[in-house]
PDB file of C-alpha atoms in Angstrom:
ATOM      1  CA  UNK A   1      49.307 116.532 141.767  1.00 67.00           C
ATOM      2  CA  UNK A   2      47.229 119.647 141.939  1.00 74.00           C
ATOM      3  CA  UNK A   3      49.664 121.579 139.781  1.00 92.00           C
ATOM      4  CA  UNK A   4      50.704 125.015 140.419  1.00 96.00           C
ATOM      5  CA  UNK A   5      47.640 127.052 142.667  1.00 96.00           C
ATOM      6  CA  UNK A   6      46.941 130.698 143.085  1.00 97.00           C
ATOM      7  CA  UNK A   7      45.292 132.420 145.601  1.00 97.00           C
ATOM      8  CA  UNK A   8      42.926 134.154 144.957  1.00 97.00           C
ATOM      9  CA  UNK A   9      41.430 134.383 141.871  1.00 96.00           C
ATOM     10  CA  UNK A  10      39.905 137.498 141.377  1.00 96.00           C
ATOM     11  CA  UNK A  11      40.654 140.655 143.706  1.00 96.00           C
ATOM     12  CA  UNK A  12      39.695 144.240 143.490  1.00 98.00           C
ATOM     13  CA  UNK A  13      41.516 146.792 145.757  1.00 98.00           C
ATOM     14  CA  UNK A  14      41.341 151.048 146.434  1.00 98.00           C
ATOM     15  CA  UNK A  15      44.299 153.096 144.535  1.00 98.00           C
ATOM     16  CA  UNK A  16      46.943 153.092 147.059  1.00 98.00           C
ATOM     17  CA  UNK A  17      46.167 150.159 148.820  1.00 98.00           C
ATOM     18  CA  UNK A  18      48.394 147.281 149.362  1.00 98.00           C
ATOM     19  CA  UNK A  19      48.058 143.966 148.269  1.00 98.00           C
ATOM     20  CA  UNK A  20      49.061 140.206 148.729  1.00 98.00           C
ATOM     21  CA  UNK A  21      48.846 137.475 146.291  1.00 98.00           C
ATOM     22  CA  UNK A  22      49.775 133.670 146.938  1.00 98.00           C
ATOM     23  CA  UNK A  23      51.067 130.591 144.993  1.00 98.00           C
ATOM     24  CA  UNK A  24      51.495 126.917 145.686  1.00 98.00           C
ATOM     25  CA  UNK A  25      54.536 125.557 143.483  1.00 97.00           C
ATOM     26  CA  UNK A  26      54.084 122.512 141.837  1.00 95.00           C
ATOM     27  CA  UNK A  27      55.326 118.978 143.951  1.00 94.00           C
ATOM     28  CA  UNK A  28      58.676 118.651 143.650  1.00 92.00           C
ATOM     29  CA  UNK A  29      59.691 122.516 142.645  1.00 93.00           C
ATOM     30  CA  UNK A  30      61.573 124.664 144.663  1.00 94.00           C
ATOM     31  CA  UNK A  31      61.888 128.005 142.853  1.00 94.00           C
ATOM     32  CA  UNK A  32      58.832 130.094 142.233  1.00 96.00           C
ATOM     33  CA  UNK A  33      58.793 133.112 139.210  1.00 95.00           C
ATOM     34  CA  UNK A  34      56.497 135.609 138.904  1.00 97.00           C
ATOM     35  CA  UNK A  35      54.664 137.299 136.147  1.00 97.00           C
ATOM     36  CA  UNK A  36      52.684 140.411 135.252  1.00 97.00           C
ATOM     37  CA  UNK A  37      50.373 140.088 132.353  1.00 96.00           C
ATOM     38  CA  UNK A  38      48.947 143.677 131.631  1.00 96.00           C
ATOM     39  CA  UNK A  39      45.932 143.896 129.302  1.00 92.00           C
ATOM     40  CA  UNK A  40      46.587 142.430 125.390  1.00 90.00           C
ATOM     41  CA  UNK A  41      50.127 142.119 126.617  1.00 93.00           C
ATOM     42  CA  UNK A  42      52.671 139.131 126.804  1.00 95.00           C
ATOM     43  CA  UNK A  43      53.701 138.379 130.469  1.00 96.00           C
ATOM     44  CA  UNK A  44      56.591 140.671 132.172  1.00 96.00           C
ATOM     45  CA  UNK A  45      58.722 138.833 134.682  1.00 95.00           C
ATOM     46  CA  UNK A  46      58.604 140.672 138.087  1.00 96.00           C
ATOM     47  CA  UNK A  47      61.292 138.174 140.066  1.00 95.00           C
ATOM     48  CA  UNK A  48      62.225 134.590 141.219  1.00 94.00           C
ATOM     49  CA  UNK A  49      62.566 133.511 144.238  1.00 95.00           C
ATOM     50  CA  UNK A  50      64.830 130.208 145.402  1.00 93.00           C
ATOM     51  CA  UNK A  51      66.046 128.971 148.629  1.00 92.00           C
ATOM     52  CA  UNK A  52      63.610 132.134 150.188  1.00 94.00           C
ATOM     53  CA  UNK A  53      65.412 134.750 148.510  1.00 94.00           C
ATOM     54  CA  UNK A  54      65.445 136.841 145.429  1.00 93.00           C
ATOM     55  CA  UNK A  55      67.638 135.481 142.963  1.00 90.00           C
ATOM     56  CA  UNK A  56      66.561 137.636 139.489  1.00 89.00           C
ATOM     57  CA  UNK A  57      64.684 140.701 139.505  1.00 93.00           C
ATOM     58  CA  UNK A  58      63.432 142.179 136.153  1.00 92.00           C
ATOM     59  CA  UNK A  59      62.444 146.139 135.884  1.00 93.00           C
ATOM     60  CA  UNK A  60      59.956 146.505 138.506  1.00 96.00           C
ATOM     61  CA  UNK A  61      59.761 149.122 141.376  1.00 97.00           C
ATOM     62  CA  UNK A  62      60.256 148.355 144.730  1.00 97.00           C
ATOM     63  CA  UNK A  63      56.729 148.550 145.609  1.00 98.00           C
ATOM     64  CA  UNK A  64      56.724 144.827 144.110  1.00 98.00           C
ATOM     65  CA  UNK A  65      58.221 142.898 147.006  1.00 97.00           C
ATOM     66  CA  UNK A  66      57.833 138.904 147.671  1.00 97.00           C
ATOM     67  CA  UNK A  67      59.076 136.120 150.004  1.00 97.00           C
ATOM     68  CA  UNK A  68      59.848 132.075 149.668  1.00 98.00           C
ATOM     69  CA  UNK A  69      58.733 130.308 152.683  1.00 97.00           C
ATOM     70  CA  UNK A  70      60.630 126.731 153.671  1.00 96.00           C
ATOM     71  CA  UNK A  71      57.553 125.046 152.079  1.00 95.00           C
ATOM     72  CA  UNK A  72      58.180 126.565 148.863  1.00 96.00           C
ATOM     73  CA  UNK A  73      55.173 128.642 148.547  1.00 97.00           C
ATOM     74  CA  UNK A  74      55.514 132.156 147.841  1.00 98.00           C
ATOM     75  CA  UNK A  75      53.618 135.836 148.155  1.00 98.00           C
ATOM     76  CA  UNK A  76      53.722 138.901 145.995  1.00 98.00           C
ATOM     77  CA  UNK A  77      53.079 141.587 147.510  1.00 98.00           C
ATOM     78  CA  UNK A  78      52.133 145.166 146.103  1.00 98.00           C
ATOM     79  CA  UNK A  79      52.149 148.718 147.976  1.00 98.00           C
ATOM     80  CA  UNK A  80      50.941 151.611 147.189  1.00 98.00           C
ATOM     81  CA  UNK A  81      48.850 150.497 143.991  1.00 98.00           C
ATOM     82  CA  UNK A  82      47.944 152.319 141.267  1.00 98.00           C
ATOM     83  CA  UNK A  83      45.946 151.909 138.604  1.00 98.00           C
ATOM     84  CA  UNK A  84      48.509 150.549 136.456  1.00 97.00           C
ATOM     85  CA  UNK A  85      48.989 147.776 138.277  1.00 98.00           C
ATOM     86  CA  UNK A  86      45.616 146.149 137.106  1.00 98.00           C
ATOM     87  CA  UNK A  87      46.836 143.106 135.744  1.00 97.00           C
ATOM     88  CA  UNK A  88      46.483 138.977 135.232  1.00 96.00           C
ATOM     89  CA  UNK A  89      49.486 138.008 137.751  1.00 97.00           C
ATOM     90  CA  UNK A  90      51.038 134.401 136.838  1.00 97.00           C
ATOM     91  CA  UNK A  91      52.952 132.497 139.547  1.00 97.00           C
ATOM     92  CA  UNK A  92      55.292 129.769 137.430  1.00 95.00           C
ATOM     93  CA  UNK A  93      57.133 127.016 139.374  1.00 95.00           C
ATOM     94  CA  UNK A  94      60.177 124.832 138.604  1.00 91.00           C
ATOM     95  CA  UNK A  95      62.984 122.659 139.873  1.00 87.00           C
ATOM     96  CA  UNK A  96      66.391 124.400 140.118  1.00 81.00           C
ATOM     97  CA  UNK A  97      68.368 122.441 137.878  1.00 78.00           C
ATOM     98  CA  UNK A  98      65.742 122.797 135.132  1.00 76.00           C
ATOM     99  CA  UNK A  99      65.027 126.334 135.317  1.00 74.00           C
ATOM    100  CA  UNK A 100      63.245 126.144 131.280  1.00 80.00           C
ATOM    101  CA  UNK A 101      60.429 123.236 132.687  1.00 83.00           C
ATOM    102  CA  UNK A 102      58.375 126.241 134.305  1.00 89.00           C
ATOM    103  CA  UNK A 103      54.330 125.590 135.440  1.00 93.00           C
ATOM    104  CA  UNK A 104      52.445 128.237 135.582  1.00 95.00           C
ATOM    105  CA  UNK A 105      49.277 128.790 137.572  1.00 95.00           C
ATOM    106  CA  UNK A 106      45.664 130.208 136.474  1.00 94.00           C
ATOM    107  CA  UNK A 107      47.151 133.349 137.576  1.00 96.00           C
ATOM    108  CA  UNK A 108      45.021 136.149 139.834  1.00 97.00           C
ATOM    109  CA  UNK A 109      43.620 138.526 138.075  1.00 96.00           C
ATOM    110  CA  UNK A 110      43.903 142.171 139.964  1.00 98.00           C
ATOM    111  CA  UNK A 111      41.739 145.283 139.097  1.00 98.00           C
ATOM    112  CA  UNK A 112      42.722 148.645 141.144  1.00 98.00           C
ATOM    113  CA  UNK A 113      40.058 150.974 140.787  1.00 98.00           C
TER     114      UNK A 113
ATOM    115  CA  UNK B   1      69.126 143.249 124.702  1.00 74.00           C
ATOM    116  CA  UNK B   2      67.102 140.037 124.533  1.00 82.00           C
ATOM    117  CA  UNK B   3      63.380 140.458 122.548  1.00 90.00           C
ATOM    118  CA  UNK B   4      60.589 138.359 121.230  1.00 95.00           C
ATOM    119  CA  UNK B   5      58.791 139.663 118.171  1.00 97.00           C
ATOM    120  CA  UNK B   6      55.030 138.584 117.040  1.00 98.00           C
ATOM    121  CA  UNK B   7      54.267 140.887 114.244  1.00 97.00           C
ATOM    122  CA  UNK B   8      50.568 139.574 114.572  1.00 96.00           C
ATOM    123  CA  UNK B   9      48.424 140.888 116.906  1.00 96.00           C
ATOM    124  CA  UNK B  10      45.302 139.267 116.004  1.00 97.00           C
ATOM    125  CA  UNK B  11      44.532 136.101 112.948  1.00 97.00           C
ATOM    126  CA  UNK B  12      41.175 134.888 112.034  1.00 97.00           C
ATOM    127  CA  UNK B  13      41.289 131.305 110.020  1.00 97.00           C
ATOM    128  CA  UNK B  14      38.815 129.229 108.629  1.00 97.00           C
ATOM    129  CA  UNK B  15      38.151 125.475 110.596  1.00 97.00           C
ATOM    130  CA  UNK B  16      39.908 122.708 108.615  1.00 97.00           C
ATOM    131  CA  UNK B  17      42.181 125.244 107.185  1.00 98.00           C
ATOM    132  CA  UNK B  18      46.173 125.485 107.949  1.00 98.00           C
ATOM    133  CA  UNK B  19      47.787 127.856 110.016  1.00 97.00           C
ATOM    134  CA  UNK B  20      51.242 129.742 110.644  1.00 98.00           C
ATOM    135  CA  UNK B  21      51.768 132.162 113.713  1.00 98.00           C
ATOM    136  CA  UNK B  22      55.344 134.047 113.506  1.00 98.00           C
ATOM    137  CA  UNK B  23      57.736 134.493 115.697  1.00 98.00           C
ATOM    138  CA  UNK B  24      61.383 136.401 115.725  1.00 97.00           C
ATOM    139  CA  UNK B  25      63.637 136.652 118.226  1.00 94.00           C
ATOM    140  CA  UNK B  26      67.001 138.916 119.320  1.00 90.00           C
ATOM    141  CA  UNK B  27      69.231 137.203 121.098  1.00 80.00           C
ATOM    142  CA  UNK B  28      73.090 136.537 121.012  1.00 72.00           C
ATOM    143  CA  UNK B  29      73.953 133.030 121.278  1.00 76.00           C
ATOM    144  CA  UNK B  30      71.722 129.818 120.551  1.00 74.00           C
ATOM    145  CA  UNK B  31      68.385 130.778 122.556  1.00 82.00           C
ATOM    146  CA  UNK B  32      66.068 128.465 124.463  1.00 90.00           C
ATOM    147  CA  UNK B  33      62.651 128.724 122.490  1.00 93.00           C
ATOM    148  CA  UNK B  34      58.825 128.313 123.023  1.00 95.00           C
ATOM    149  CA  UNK B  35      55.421 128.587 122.404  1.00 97.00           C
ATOM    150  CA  UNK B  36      52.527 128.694 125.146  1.00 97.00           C
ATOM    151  CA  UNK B  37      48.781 128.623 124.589  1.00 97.00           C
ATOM    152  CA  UNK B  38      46.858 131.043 126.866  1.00 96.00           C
ATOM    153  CA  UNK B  39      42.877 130.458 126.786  1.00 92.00           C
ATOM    154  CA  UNK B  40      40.381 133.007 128.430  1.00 86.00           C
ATOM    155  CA  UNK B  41      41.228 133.397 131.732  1.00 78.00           C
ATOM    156  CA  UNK B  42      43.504 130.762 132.222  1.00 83.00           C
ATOM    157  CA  UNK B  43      47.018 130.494 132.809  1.00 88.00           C
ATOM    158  CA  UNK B  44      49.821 129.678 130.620  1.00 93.00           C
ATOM    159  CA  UNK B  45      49.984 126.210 128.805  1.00 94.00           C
ATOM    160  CA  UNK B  46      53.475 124.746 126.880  1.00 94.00           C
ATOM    161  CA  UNK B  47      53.315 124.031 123.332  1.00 96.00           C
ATOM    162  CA  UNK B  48      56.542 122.939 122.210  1.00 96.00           C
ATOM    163  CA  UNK B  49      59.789 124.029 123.016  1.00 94.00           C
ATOM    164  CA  UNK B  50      63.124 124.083 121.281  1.00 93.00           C
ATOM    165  CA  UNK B  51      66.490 123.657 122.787  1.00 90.00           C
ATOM    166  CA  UNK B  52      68.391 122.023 120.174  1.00 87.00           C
ATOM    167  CA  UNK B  53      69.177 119.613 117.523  1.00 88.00           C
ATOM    168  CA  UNK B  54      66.646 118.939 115.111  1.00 90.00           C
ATOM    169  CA  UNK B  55      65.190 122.511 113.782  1.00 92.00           C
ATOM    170  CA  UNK B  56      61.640 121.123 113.448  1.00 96.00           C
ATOM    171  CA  UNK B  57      59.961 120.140 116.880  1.00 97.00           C
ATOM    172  CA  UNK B  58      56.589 118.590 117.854  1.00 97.00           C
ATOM    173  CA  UNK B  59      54.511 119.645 120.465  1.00 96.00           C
ATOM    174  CA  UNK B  60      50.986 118.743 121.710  1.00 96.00           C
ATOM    175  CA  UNK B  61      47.790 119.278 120.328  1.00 95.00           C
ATOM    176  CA  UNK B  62      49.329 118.507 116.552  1.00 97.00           C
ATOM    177  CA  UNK B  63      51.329 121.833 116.356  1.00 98.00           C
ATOM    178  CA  UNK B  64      55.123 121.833 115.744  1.00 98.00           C
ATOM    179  CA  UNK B  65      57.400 124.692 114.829  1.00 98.00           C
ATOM    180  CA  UNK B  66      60.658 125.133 112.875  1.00 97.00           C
ATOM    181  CA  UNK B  67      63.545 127.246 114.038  1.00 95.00           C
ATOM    182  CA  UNK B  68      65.628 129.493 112.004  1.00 94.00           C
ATOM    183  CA  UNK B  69      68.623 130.339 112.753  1.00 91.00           C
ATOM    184  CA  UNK B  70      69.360 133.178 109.875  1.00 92.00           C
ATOM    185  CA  UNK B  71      65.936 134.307 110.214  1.00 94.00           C
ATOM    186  CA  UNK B  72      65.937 134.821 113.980  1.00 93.00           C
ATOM    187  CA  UNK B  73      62.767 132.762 113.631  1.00 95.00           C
ATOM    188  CA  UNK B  74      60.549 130.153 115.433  1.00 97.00           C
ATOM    189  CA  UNK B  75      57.018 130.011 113.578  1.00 98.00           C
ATOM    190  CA  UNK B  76      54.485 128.304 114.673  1.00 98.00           C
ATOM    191  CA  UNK B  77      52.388 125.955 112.492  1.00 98.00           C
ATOM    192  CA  UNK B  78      49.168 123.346 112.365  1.00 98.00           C
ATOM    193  CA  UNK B  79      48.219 122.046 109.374  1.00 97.00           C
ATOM    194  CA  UNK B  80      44.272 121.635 109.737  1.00 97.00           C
ATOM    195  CA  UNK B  81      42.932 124.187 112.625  1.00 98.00           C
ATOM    196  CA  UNK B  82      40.183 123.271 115.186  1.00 97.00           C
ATOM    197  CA  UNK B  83      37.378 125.629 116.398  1.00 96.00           C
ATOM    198  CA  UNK B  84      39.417 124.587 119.919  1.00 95.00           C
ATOM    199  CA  UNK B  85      42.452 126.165 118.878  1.00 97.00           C
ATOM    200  CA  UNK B  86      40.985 129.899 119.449  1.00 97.00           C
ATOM    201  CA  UNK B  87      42.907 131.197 122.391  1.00 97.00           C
ATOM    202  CA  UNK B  88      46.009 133.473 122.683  1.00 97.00           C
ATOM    203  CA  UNK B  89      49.678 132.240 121.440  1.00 98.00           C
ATOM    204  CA  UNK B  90      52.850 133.555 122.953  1.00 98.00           C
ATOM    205  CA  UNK B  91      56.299 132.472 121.672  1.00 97.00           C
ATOM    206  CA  UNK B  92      58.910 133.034 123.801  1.00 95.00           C
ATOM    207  CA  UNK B  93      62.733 132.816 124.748  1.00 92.00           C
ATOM    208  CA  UNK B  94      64.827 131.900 127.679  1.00 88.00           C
ATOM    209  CA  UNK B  95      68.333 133.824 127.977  1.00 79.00           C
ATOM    210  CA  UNK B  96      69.884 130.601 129.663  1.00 70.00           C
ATOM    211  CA  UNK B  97      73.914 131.938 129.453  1.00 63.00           C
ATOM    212  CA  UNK B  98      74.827 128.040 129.452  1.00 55.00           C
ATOM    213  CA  UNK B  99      72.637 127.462 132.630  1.00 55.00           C
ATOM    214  CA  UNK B 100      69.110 126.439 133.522  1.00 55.00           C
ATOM    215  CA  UNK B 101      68.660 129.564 135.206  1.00 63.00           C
ATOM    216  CA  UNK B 102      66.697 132.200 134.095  1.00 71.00           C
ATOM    217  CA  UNK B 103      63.326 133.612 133.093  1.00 85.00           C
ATOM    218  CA  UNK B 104      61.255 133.462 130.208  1.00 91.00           C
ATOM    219  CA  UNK B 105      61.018 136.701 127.883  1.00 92.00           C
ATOM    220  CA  UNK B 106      57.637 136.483 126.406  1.00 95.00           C
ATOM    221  CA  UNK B 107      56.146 138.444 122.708  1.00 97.00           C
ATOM    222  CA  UNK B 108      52.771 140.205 122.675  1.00 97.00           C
ATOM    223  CA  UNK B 109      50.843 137.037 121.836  1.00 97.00           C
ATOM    224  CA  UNK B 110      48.614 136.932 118.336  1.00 98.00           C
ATOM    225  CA  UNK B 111      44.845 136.157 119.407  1.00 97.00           C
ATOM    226  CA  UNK B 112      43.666 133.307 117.214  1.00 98.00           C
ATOM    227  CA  UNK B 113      39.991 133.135 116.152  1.00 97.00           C
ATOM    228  CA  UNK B 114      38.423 130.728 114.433  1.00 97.00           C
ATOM    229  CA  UNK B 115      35.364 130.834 111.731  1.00 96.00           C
ATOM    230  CA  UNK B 116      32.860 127.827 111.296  1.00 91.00           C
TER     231      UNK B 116
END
C-alpha cells in the first residue's frame, strides 16, 4: 500500500499564475481533505471532497478550487497566485464512515515568487 | 468557535530527560482529540488520539497523553526523550457533531529540539 501520494513535490510558479496540485488517496479511501500549511504555522483546512464534490469548505477564496475524480484521486487547483499562497499543501485521505482515521501525504511544497 | 491552543512555540530538552508539550482546546461538547508528529519536510504522522473513555491514552513511539476535561486540556507527554523525537508537534481537534464527518482543526505546533 503506497499510502497517500502527492504530486509533485516541490513547485515554484510566477505571481499570478495558476497552479495544479495532485493526490492519490490511500487504498480503500474515498474522501480526500486538503490542507494549507503556511510557514511556522499549523495546517488550515481548504475543503473535502467525497463522491466528486465539495462537501466542507473552510475560509478560503474562490481562487482555491478542486475536483474528485471516480478513482478517488483529487486536484487543487490555485488561480491567480500570490505570494501568500507559498505554502506546504497536505492532501489527507479517509474512508467515509471514519472521517477522524485521516492519512496524510508528504504534502507539495509551493513557493510563488 | 472551535480552537486549538499550544502556548509553546518552540522547547529545547535534554536526551534521556522527560517531556510535556501542552495543549488546550475550545470546543462545546466532548471533542475528538490528537496529536501528530511533523518531521522536516514530511507530512503529517498520528500520535495518539482520544475519543473517549479512559482519559489517559497511548500512542506510538512511547508517548501518551491525558485529557482534561475542566482544563480544556490534552498534554502531551514522554517520559525519557530521544535525539529522534526533534520534529514539530501539533495537537489537534475534530468538531465531529455526533458524526465521523468533519475536518481536523490543527494548533501552531511547538518545534521540539533536542540537546546531546
Amino acid at each position: 500500500d503506497a499510502g497517500v501520494t502527492q504530486s509533485p513535490t516541490h513547485l515554484i510558479k510566477t505571481r499570478g499564475q495558476q497552479v495544479t496540485l495532485r493526490c492519490s488517496p490511500k487504498s480503500g479511501h474515498d474522501t480526500v481533505s486538503w490542507y494549507q500549511q503556511a510557514l511556522g504555522q499549523g495546517p488550515q483546512f481548504i475543503f473535502q471532497y467525497y463522491e466528486e464534490e465539495e462537501r466542507q469548505r473552510g475560509n478560503f477564496p474562490d481562487r482555491f478550487s478542486g475536483h474528485q475524480f471516480p478513482n478517488y484521486s483529487s486536484e487543487l487547483n490555485v488561480n491567480a497566485l500570490l505570494l501568500g499562497d507559498s505554502a506546504l499543501y497536505l492532501c489527507a485521505s479517509s474512508h467515509r464512515d471514519r472521517g477522524t482515521e485521516a492519512f496524510f501525504g508528504q504534502g507539495t511544497r509551493l513557493t510563488v515568487v | 468557535a472551535q480552537s486549538v491552543t499550544q502556548p509553546d512555540i518552540h522547547i529545547t530538552v535534554s536526551e534521556g530527560a522527560s517531556l510535556e508539550l501542552r495543549c488546550n482546546y475550545s470546543y462545546g461538547a466532548t471533542p475528538y482529540l490528537f496529536w501528530y508528529v511533523q518531521s522536516p519536510g514530511q507530512g503529517l504522522q498520528l500520535l495518539l488520539k482520544y475519543f473517549s473513555g479512559d482519559t489517559l491514552v497511548q500512542g506510538i513511539k512511547g508517548f501518551e497523553a491525558e485529557f482534561k476535561r475542566s482544563q480544556s486540556s490534552f498534554n502531551l507527554r514522554k517520559p525519557s526523550v530521544h535525539w529522534s523525537d526533534a520534529a514539530e508537534y501539533f495537537c489537534a481537534v475534530f468538531p465531529h457533531y455526533g458524526g465521523s464527518q468533519g475536518n481536523l482543526i490543527f494548533g501552531k505546533g511547538t518545534k521540539l529540539s533536542v540537546k546531546p
